[in-house]
Amino acid sequence: MTTVALKPATMAQALTRALRDAMAADPTVHVMGEDVGTLGGVFRVTDGLAKEFGEDRCTDTPLAEAGILGTAVGMAMYGLRPVVEMQFDAFAYPAFEQLISHVSRMRNRTRGAMPLPLTIRVPYGGGIGGVEHHSDSSEAYYMATPGLHVVTPATVADAYGLLRAAIASDDPVVFLEPKRLYWSKDSWNPEHPMDVEPIGRAMVRRSGGSATLVTYGPSVPVCLEAAEAARAEGWDLEVVDLRSLVPFDDETVCASVRRTGRAVVVHESGGFGGPGGEIAARVTERCFHHLEAPVLRVAGFDIPYPPPMLERHHLPGVDRILDAVGRLQWEAES
Amino acid sequence: MTVMEQRGGYRPSPPPAWQPRTDPAPLLPDAEPYRVLGTEAAAKADPALLRRLYAELVRGRRYNVQATALTKQGRLAVYPSSTGQEACQVAAALALKERDWLFPSYRDTLAAVARGLDPVQALTLLRGDWHTGYDPHEHRVAPLCTPLATQLPHAVGLAHAARLKGDDVVALAMVGDGGSSEGDFHEALNFAAVWRAPVVFLVQNNGFAISVPLAKQTAAPSLAHKAVGYGMPGRLVDGNDAAAVHEVLTDAVRSAREGGGPTLIEAITYRVDAHTNADDATRYRGDAEVAAWRAHDPIALLEHELTERGLLDDDAIRAARDAAETMAADLRERMNQDPVLDPMDLFAHVYAEPTGQLREQRAQLQAELHAEQEGGH
Ligand SMILES: Cc1ncc(C[n+]2csc(CCOP(=O)(O)OP(=O)(O)O)c2C)c(N)n1
Ligand SMILES: [Mg+2]
């Protein structure tokens, strides 16, 4: 048996590799967006693709997000598989009409005759010191739109596997890339990058019996750090990485909560109307009799995303997570 | 380095060379809308084509009248009539080849029917039993599009994709004068021109966006002039002259097919009926204006031309009207049957595979329906 040495790679590199492999495997895959060609994207995720596959396959479009997504819809109608890059979370908003009125509905509108197999990559989230409009967590908008899948990786391996799956999906997928994890490193096997992950399965990143932290994307490493810190308090926390917000993996989440009896949902997005409310409701509806405490949320504040010099106060951190864990009615047990 | 820093050493230098990227002159629309009927150009028009256009116009008018009547009988939720605009509707369909694609707006049911769509299926959206009643691939007609101008970038993308694949396909996208103010109009035209996509944009300027007249919509010399800013030709045509619209569209489609890129066509026409059956047009326009446009009726214009030139006799007129009546009778009869509805369809096509929660909700509705049936007996 030969073993291939594992090499460290960044999430950005894994995403590039996923795009490249998808384009090589399927000539209908087209990458398009602002600066994705010659420059390789502002985060360099499309680096080298225009050179390797030509500008017809990796296209610098005019600067207009609705136009990018709208033309991608037409391309998908004709049998192509466009992968659209939105330059930043907040700059995807001009494309919302196309996204909501057409991308999410075309399959349904045409009773399945005209599915739209397109992937919309959106760098999202804060923690990179970005000035206004560069740090939004927009997942709640996407989750609230039936017809879209919403996926977000937290690890290098998932960045590859989930992006491949998103591109292979016959449904539109909003692929949220936690931009502060772009440069996070992990070891992987470049010969067999990763398996293509099925969309819709959560994963237990850390097992523990005291309580469950339900989280995704940029908050996964924060939760893992919190779980380590919690050992000092005598808590053994389980961390569930959702990976896919739509479809939602009730099974994995509820199995964990039934085991631990306590749950905290952690995300950067604002709490009010945010994903945590939905998740807490689903957990409560399904696991009520297993719960020792109400499901709590640690979320960003309900404010416009703060300026970079203040963002650390906004982002859920280890202390805030541990505070929430501490409020899970432990007294009742002793 | 600033002038201060190199005091005395700086000599102003001219800006790097600039020149216009394209010569705007050939892109400009003519001063007058192009006309064929009643002009010398009419003699050159193919009589068979004119007769075909005539029969389609008569059928189209009858379709509009019948569909409007169906709203009164409660068989259609709403109908945005294209009465007065039939020349644009019919010419749009006839200017395309089989393999080409049509991207209609919500008012363009008739264009879809003229392209070969089943008249009942074309009304599914307006009857309300589903959002689209046909497989778009069958006649290469995209779903009738309600959010204004949002279908335009789809047409551009499809045309672009076809060209990338090496297919000889043109897309024709239809939009109203009001829709031309939307951002998607701008973005679609810009993408089309930059990509030199084989797409043709047909703006039916029918004077109104519901109640709002063109003067409140734009300060441009004409909508066709907007083309120049994108670097594509703009064409103005009398939208009630079926021969002229057909010719201008056919030229633009040919140019797109031959690699000449997109064209923007503004057809000057008039929405003779109210915005929809639910609208009261007397609140925003006078009878005299409507009467003037009724006198420039697309069917009357073509009928006059053809009879004057001995290309259409009473028998042919009667034949066209009879064919239209047959279509209307069939439409009436079929629309008077209740559509077959299956509430489970609500969950069937949201995704390729329903998510867990959709499966749960489907089961819930199924149980509710079951209980309803039990209760009913
Ligand atoms: C994005 C959007 N905004 C508003 C409407 C509501 N609406 C339907 S038709 C219409 C007027 C459209 O005018 P025009 O583009 O000139 O087309 P016409 O009705 O004259 O064919 C409006 C405002 C809509 N359908 N879509
Ligand atoms: Mg109008």
Coordinates of N, CA and C in Angstrom, one line a residue, chain A residues 10-203:
Chain A
T10 N -4.4 25.8 1.6 CA -5.3 26.7 2.2 C -6.7 26.4 1.6
M11 N -7.7 27.0 2.2 CA -9.1 26.8 1.7 C -9.2 27.4 0.3
A12 N -8.5 28.6 0.1 CA -8.6 29.2 -1.2 C -8.0 28.3 -2.3
Q13 N -6.9 27.6 -1.9 CA -6.3 26.7 -2.9 C -7.2 25.5 -3.2
A14 N -7.9 25.0 -2.1 CA -8.8 23.9 -2.3 C -10.0 24.3 -3.2
L15 N -10.4 25.5 -3.1 CA -11.5 26.0 -3.9 C -11.1 26.1 -5.4
T16 N -9.9 26.6 -5.5 CA -9.3 26.7 -6.9 C -9.3 25.4 -7.5
R17 N -8.8 24.4 -6.7 CA -8.6 23.1 -7.3 C -10.0 22.5 -7.6
A18 N -11.0 22.8 -6.8 CA -12.3 22.2 -7.1 C -12.8 22.8 -8.4
L19 N -12.6 24.1 -8.6 CA -13.1 24.7 -9.8 C -12.4 24.1 -11.0
R20 N -11.1 24.0 -10.9 CA -10.3 23.4 -12.0 C -10.7 22.0 -12.3
D21 N -10.8 21.2 -11.3 CA -11.2 19.8 -11.5 C -12.6 19.7 -12.2
A22 N -13.5 20.6 -11.7 CA -14.9 20.6 -12.3 C -14.9 21.0 -13.7
M23 N -14.0 22.0 -14.0 CA -14.0 22.5 -15.4 C -13.3 21.4 -16.3
A24 N -12.3 20.8 -15.8 CA -11.7 19.7 -16.6 C -12.6 18.5 -16.8
A25 N -13.4 18.2 -15.8 CA -14.3 17.1 -15.9 C -15.5 17.3 -16.8
D26 N -15.9 18.6 -16.9 CA -17.2 18.9 -17.5 C -17.1 20.2 -18.3
P27 N -17.1 20.0 -19.7 CA -16.9 21.2 -20.5 C -18.0 22.2 -20.4
T28 N -19.1 21.9 -19.8 CA -20.2 22.9 -19.7 C -20.0 23.8 -18.5
V29 N -19.0 23.5 -17.7 CA -18.8 24.4 -16.5 C -18.1 25.7 -16.9
H30 N -18.7 26.8 -16.6 CA -18.2 28.1 -17.0 C -18.1 29.0 -15.7
V31 N -16.9 29.6 -15.5 CA -16.8 30.5 -14.4 C -16.9 31.9 -14.9
M32 N -17.7 32.7 -14.2 CA -17.8 34.1 -14.6 C -18.0 35.0 -13.4
G33 N -17.6 36.3 -13.6 CA -17.7 37.2 -12.6 C -16.8 38.4 -12.8
E34 N -16.6 39.2 -11.7 CA -15.8 40.4 -11.8 C -14.4 40.1 -11.5
D35 N -13.4 40.4 -12.4 CA -12.0 40.2 -12.1 C -11.6 38.7 -12.0
V36 N -12.4 37.8 -12.4 CA -12.1 36.4 -12.2 C -11.1 35.8 -13.3
G37 N -10.9 36.6 -14.4 CA -10.1 36.1 -15.5 C -8.6 36.4 -15.2
T38 N -8.1 37.5 -15.8 CA -6.7 37.8 -15.8 C -6.2 37.9 -14.3
L39 N -7.0 38.5 -13.5 CA -6.5 38.7 -12.1 C -6.6 37.4 -11.2
G40 N -7.6 36.6 -11.6 CA -7.8 35.4 -10.8 C -8.7 35.7 -9.6
G41 N -9.5 36.8 -9.6 CA -10.4 37.1 -8.5 C -9.7 37.9 -7.4
V42 N -10.4 38.7 -6.7 CA -9.8 39.5 -5.7 C -9.2 38.6 -4.6
F43 N -9.8 37.4 -4.4 CA -9.2 36.5 -3.4 C -8.4 35.4 -4.1
R44 N -8.2 35.5 -5.4 CA -7.4 34.6 -6.2 C -7.9 33.2 -6.2
V45 N -9.2 33.0 -6.0 CA -9.8 31.7 -6.0 C -9.8 31.2 -7.5
T46 N -9.9 32.1 -8.5 CA -10.0 31.6 -9.8 C -8.7 31.7 -10.5
D47 N -7.6 31.8 -9.7 CA -6.3 31.9 -10.3 C -5.9 30.9 -11.3
G48 N -5.5 31.3 -12.5 CA -5.0 30.4 -13.5 C -6.1 29.7 -14.3
L49 N -7.3 29.9 -14.0 CA -8.4 29.2 -14.8 C -8.5 29.8 -16.2
A50 N -8.5 31.1 -16.3 CA -8.6 31.7 -17.6 C -7.4 31.2 -18.5
K51 N -6.3 31.1 -17.9 CA -5.1 30.7 -18.7 C -5.3 29.3 -19.2
E52 N -5.7 28.5 -18.3 CA -5.8 27.0 -18.6 C -7.0 26.7 -19.5
F53 N -8.1 27.4 -19.3 CA -9.3 27.0 -20.0 C -9.8 28.0 -21.0
G54 N -9.1 29.1 -21.1 CA -9.5 30.2 -22.0 C -10.6 31.1 -21.4
E55 N -10.6 32.3 -22.0 CA -11.5 33.3 -21.4 C -13.0 33.0 -21.7
D56 N -13.3 32.1 -22.6 CA -14.7 31.8 -22.8 C -15.2 30.9 -21.7
R57 N -14.3 30.2 -21.0 CA -14.6 29.3 -19.8 C -14.5 30.0 -18.5
C58 N -13.7 31.1 -18.5 CA -13.5 31.8 -17.2 C -13.4 33.3 -17.6
T59 N -14.6 33.9 -17.4 CA -14.9 35.2 -18.1 C -14.9 36.4 -17.2
D60 N -14.1 37.4 -17.5 CA -14.3 38.7 -16.9 C -15.6 39.4 -17.5
T61 N -16.6 39.5 -16.7 CA -17.8 40.1 -17.2 C -17.8 41.6 -16.9
P62 N -18.7 42.3 -17.6 CA -18.9 43.7 -17.2 C -19.3 43.7 -15.7
L63 N -19.2 44.9 -15.1 CA -19.4 45.0 -13.7 C -20.8 45.3 -13.3
A64 N -21.6 44.2 -13.2 CA -23.0 44.4 -12.9 C -23.5 43.0 -12.4
E65 N -23.9 42.9 -11.2 CA -24.2 41.6 -10.6 C -25.5 41.0 -11.1
A66 N -26.5 41.9 -11.3 CA -27.7 41.4 -11.8 C -27.5 40.8 -13.2
G67 N -26.7 41.5 -14.0 CA -26.4 41.1 -15.3 C -25.6 39.8 -15.3
I68 N -24.7 39.7 -14.4 CA -23.9 38.4 -14.3 C -24.8 37.3 -14.0
L69 N -25.6 37.4 -13.0 CA -26.5 36.3 -12.6 C -27.6 36.1 -13.7
G70 N -28.1 37.2 -14.2 CA -29.2 37.1 -15.2 C -28.7 36.4 -16.5
T71 N -27.5 36.7 -16.9 CA -26.9 36.0 -18.1 C -26.6 34.6 -17.8
A72 N -26.1 34.4 -16.5 CA -25.9 33.0 -16.1 C -27.1 32.1 -16.2
V73 N -28.3 32.7 -15.8 CA -29.5 32.0 -15.9 C -29.8 31.6 -17.4
G74 N -29.6 32.5 -18.3 CA -29.8 32.2 -19.7 C -28.8 31.1 -20.2
M75 N -27.6 31.2 -19.7 CA -26.6 30.1 -20.1 C -27.0 28.8 -19.5
A76 N -27.5 28.8 -18.3 CA -28.0 27.5 -17.7 C -29.2 27.0 -18.5
M77 N -30.1 27.9 -18.9 CA -31.2 27.5 -19.7 C -30.8 26.7 -21.0
Y78 N -29.6 27.1 -21.5 CA -29.1 26.5 -22.7 C -28.2 25.3 -22.4
G79 N -28.2 24.9 -21.2 CA -27.4 23.6 -20.9 C -26.0 23.8 -20.3
L80 N -25.6 25.0 -20.1 CA -24.3 25.2 -19.5 C -24.5 25.1 -17.9
R81 N -23.4 25.1 -17.3 CA -23.4 25.0 -15.8 C -22.5 26.1 -15.3
P82 N -23.1 27.3 -15.2 CA -22.3 28.4 -14.8 C -21.9 28.4 -13.3
V83 N -20.7 28.9 -13.0 CA -20.3 29.1 -11.6 C -20.0 30.6 -11.5
V84 N -20.9 31.3 -10.8 CA -20.8 32.8 -10.8 C -20.0 33.2 -9.5
E85 N -19.1 34.1 -9.6 CA -18.5 34.6 -8.4 C -19.1 36.0 -8.1
M86 N -19.6 36.2 -6.9 CA -20.0 37.5 -6.5 C -18.7 38.0 -5.7
Q87 N -18.3 39.2 -5.9 CA -17.0 39.6 -5.4 C -17.0 39.7 -3.9
F88 N -18.1 40.2 -3.3 CA -18.2 40.2 -1.8 C -19.7 40.0 -1.5
D89 N -20.0 39.5 -0.3 CA -21.3 39.3 0.2 C -22.2 40.5 -0.1
A90 N -21.8 41.7 0.3 CA -22.7 42.9 0.1 C -22.9 43.3 -1.3
F91 N -22.0 42.8 -2.2 CA -22.2 43.2 -3.6 C -23.0 42.1 -4.4
A92 N -23.5 41.2 -3.7 CA -24.4 40.2 -4.3 C -25.8 40.8 -4.3
Y93 N -26.1 41.8 -3.5 CA -27.4 42.3 -3.4 C -28.0 42.8 -4.7
P94 N -27.3 43.5 -5.6 CA -27.9 43.9 -6.8 C -28.5 42.7 -7.6
A95 N -28.0 41.5 -7.3 CA -28.4 40.3 -8.1 C -29.6 39.6 -7.5
F96 N -30.1 40.2 -6.4 CA -31.2 39.5 -5.6 C -32.5 39.3 -6.5
E97 N -32.8 40.3 -7.3 CA -34.0 40.1 -8.1 C -33.9 38.8 -9.0
Q98 N -32.8 38.7 -9.6 CA -32.6 37.5 -10.5 C -32.6 36.3 -9.6
L99 N -31.9 36.4 -8.5 CA -31.8 35.2 -7.6 C -33.2 34.7 -7.1
I100 N -34.0 35.7 -6.6 CA -35.2 35.3 -6.0 C -36.3 35.1 -7.0
S101 N -36.4 36.0 -8.0 CA -37.5 35.8 -9.0 C -37.3 34.8 -10.0
H102 N -36.0 34.4 -10.3 CA -35.8 33.5 -11.4 C -34.9 32.3 -10.9
V103 N -33.7 32.5 -10.4 CA -32.8 31.4 -10.1 C -33.6 30.4 -9.2
S104 N -34.2 30.9 -8.2 CA -34.8 29.9 -7.2 C -36.1 29.3 -7.7
R105 N -36.7 29.9 -8.7 CA -38.0 29.4 -9.1 C -38.2 28.8 -10.5
M106 N -37.1 28.8 -11.3 CA -37.3 28.4 -12.7 C -37.7 26.9 -12.8
R107 N -37.1 26.1 -12.0 CA -37.5 24.7 -12.0 C -38.9 24.5 -11.6
N108 N -39.3 25.1 -10.6 CA -40.7 25.0 -10.1 C -41.7 25.6 -11.1
R109 N -41.3 26.8 -11.6 CA -42.2 27.5 -12.6 C -42.5 26.6 -13.8
T110 N -41.5 25.9 -14.2 CA -41.6 25.1 -15.5 C -41.8 23.6 -15.2
R111 N -42.3 23.3 -14.0 CA -42.5 21.9 -13.6 C -41.4 21.0 -13.9
G112 N -40.2 21.5 -13.6 CA -39.0 20.7 -13.8 C -38.4 20.7 -15.2
A113 N -39.1 21.3 -16.1 CA -38.6 21.3 -17.5 C -37.3 22.1 -17.7
M114 N -37.2 23.1 -16.8 CA -36.0 24.0 -17.0 C -35.3 24.2 -15.7
P115 N -34.6 23.2 -15.2 CA -33.8 23.4 -14.0 C -32.6 24.3 -14.2
L116 N -32.1 25.0 -13.2 CA -31.0 25.8 -13.4 C -29.8 25.4 -12.6
P117 N -28.9 24.6 -13.2 CA -27.8 24.1 -12.4 C -26.7 25.1 -12.3
L118 N -26.9 26.1 -11.5 CA -25.8 27.0 -11.3 C -25.3 27.2 -9.9
T119 N -24.1 27.6 -9.8 CA -23.5 27.8 -8.5 C -23.1 29.3 -8.3
I120 N -23.5 29.8 -7.2 CA -23.2 31.2 -6.9 C -22.3 31.3 -5.7
R121 N -21.0 31.6 -6.0 CA -20.0 31.7 -4.9 C -20.1 33.1 -4.3
V122 N -20.2 33.1 -3.0 CA -20.2 34.4 -2.3 C -19.3 34.4 -1.1
P123 N -18.2 35.1 -1.2 CA -17.3 35.3 0.0 C -18.1 36.0 1.0
Y124 N -18.2 35.5 2.3 CA -19.0 36.2 3.3 C -18.4 36.2 4.6
G125 N -19.0 37.0 5.5 CA -18.6 37.0 6.9 C -17.5 38.1 7.2
G126 N -17.3 38.3 8.4 CA -16.3 39.3 8.8 C -15.0 38.8 9.4
G127 N -14.4 39.6 10.2 CA -13.1 39.2 10.8 C -11.9 39.4 9.9
I128 N -12.1 40.1 8.8 CA -10.9 40.4 8.0 C -10.5 41.8 8.0
G129 N -11.1 42.6 8.8 CA -10.8 44.0 8.9 C -11.3 44.8 7.7
G130 N -12.4 44.3 7.1 CA -12.9 45.0 6.0 C -13.7 46.2 6.3
V131 N -13.7 47.2 5.4 CA -14.5 48.4 5.6 C -15.9 48.1 5.2
E132 N -16.8 49.0 5.4 CA -18.3 48.8 5.2 C -18.5 48.0 3.9
H133 N -19.5 47.1 3.9 CA -19.9 46.3 2.7 C -19.0 45.2 2.4
H134 N -18.1 44.9 3.3 CA -17.1 43.8 3.0 C -17.2 42.6 4.0
S135 N -18.2 42.6 4.9 CA -18.1 41.7 6.0 C -19.5 41.1 6.3
D136 N -20.5 41.2 5.4 CA -21.8 40.8 5.8 C -22.0 39.3 5.9
S137 N -22.9 38.9 6.8 CA -23.4 37.5 6.8 C -24.8 37.5 6.2
S138 N -24.9 37.1 5.0 CA -26.2 37.3 4.3 C -27.0 36.0 4.2
E139 N -26.5 34.9 4.9 CA -27.1 33.6 4.7 C -28.6 33.6 5.0
A140 N -29.1 34.4 5.9 CA -30.5 34.3 6.3 C -31.4 34.7 5.1
Y141 N -30.9 35.7 4.3 CA -31.7 36.0 3.1 C -31.8 34.8 2.1
Y142 N -30.7 34.1 2.0 CA -30.7 33.0 1.0 C -31.6 31.8 1.6
M143 N -31.4 31.6 2.9 CA -32.2 30.5 3.5 C -33.7 30.7 3.4
A144 N -34.1 32.0 3.4 CA -35.5 32.3 3.3 C -36.1 32.2 1.9
T145 N -35.3 31.8 1.0 CA -35.7 31.7 -0.4 C -35.8 30.3 -0.9
P146 N -37.1 29.7 -0.9 CA -37.2 28.4 -1.4 C -36.7 28.2 -2.8
G147 N -36.1 27.0 -3.0 CA -35.6 26.7 -4.3 C -34.1 26.8 -4.4
L148 N -33.5 27.4 -3.4 CA -32.0 27.5 -3.3 C -31.4 26.5 -2.3
H149 N -30.3 26.0 -2.6 CA -29.5 25.3 -1.6 C -28.5 26.3 -1.1
V150 N -28.2 26.2 0.2 CA -27.2 27.1 0.8 C -26.2 26.3 1.6
V151 N -25.0 26.4 1.1 CA -23.9 25.6 1.6 C -22.7 26.4 2.0
T152 N -22.0 26.0 3.1 CA -20.9 26.8 3.5 C -19.8 25.8 4.2
P153 N -18.6 25.8 3.7 CA -17.6 25.0 4.2 C -16.9 25.6 5.4
A154 N -16.3 24.8 6.2 CA -15.5 25.3 7.3 C -14.1 24.8 7.3
T155 N -13.9 23.8 6.5 CA -12.6 23.1 6.4 C -12.1 23.1 5.0
V156 N -10.8 22.9 4.9 CA -10.2 22.8 3.5 C -10.8 21.7 2.7
A157 N -10.9 20.6 3.4 CA -11.5 19.4 2.7 C -12.9 19.7 2.2
D158 N -13.7 20.3 3.1 CA -15.1 20.6 2.7 C -15.1 21.6 1.6
A159 N -14.2 22.5 1.6 CA -14.2 23.6 0.6 C -14.1 22.9 -0.8
Y160 N -13.3 21.9 -0.9 CA -13.2 21.1 -2.1 C -14.4 20.3 -2.4
G161 N -14.8 19.5 -1.4 CA -15.8 18.5 -1.6 C -17.2 19.1 -1.8
L162 N -17.5 20.1 -1.1 CA -18.8 20.8 -1.2 C -18.9 21.6 -2.5
L163 N -17.8 22.2 -2.9 CA -17.9 23.0 -4.1 C -18.1 22.1 -5.3
R164 N -17.4 21.0 -5.3 CA -17.6 20.0 -6.4 C -19.1 19.6 -6.4
A165 N -19.6 19.3 -5.2 CA -21.0 18.9 -5.2 C -21.9 20.0 -5.6
A166 N -21.6 21.2 -5.2 CA -22.5 22.3 -5.6 C -22.5 22.4 -7.1
I167 N -21.4 22.3 -7.7 CA -21.3 22.5 -9.2 C -22.0 21.3 -9.9
A168 N -21.9 20.1 -9.3 CA -22.5 19.0 -9.9 C -24.1 19.0 -9.7
S169 N -24.5 19.8 -8.7 CA -26.0 19.7 -8.4 C -26.8 20.3 -9.5
D170 N -28.0 19.7 -9.8 CA -28.9 20.2 -10.8 C -29.7 21.3 -10.3
D171 N -29.6 21.7 -9.0 CA -30.3 22.8 -8.4 C -29.3 24.0 -8.2
P172 N -29.9 25.2 -8.2 CA -29.0 26.3 -7.8 C -28.5 26.2 -6.4
V173 N -27.2 26.5 -6.2 CA -26.6 26.4 -4.9 C -25.9 27.8 -4.6
V174 N -26.2 28.4 -3.5 CA -25.5 29.5 -3.0 C -24.4 29.0 -2.2
F175 N -23.2 29.2 -2.6 CA -22.0 28.6 -1.9 C -21.3 29.7 -1.2
L176 N -21.4 29.7 0.1 CA -20.9 30.8 1.0 C -19.5 30.5 1.4
E177 N -18.6 31.3 1.1 CA -17.2 31.1 1.4 C -16.8 32.0 2.6
P178 N -16.5 31.4 3.7 CA -16.1 32.2 4.9 C -14.7 32.9 4.6
K179 N -14.7 34.2 4.3 CA -13.5 34.7 3.7 C -12.4 34.8 4.8
R180 N -12.7 34.8 6.0 CA -11.6 34.8 7.0 C -10.9 33.4 7.1
L181 N -11.6 32.4 6.5 CA -10.9 31.1 6.5 C -10.2 30.8 5.2
Y182 N -10.2 31.7 4.2 CA -9.6 31.5 2.9 C -8.1 31.1 3.1
W183 N -7.5 31.6 4.1 CA -6.0 31.3 4.3 C -5.8 30.3 5.4
S184 N -6.9 29.7 5.9 CA -6.7 28.7 6.9 C -6.1 27.5 6.2
K185 N -5.2 26.8 6.9 CA -4.5 25.6 6.3 C -5.0 24.3 6.9
D186 N -4.8 23.3 6.1 CA -5.1 22.0 6.6 C -4.3 21.0 5.7
S187 N -4.2 19.8 6.1 CA -3.4 18.9 5.3 C -4.4 18.1 4.4
W188 N -4.0 17.9 3.2 CA -4.9 17.1 2.3 C -4.0 16.4 1.4
N189 N -4.6 15.5 0.7 CA -4.0 14.6 -0.3 C -4.2 15.2 -1.7
P190 N -3.2 15.8 -2.3 CA -3.4 16.4 -3.6 C -3.6 15.5 -4.7
E191 N -3.3 14.2 -4.5 CA -3.5 13.2 -5.5 C -5.0 12.9 -5.6
H192 N -5.6 12.7 -4.5 CA -7.0 12.4 -4.4 C -7.6 13.5 -3.5
P193 N -7.8 14.7 -4.1 CA -8.1 15.9 -3.3 C -9.1 15.6 -2.2
M194 N -10.3 15.2 -2.5 CA -11.2 14.8 -1.4 C -12.4 14.2 -2.2
D195 N -13.2 13.5 -1.5 CA -14.4 13.0 -2.1 C -15.4 14.2 -2.3
V196 N -16.2 14.0 -3.3 CA -17.3 15.0 -3.4 C -18.3 14.7 -2.4
E197 N -18.5 15.7 -1.5 CA -19.4 15.5 -0.4 C -20.9 15.6 -0.8
P198 N -21.8 14.8 -0.4 CA -23.2 15.0 -0.7 C -23.6 16.3 0.1
I199 N -24.4 17.1 -0.6 CA -24.9 18.3 0.1 C -26.1 17.9 1.0
G200 N -26.0 18.5 2.2 CA -27.1 18.3 3.1 C -26.8 17.4 4.4
R201 N -25.5 17.1 4.6 CA -25.2 16.4 5.8 C -24.3 17.2 6.7
A202 N -24.7 17.3 7.9 CA -23.9 18.0 8.9 C -22.8 17.1 9.4
M203 N -21.8 17.6 10.1 CA -20.8 16.7 10.6 C -20.4 17.1 12.0

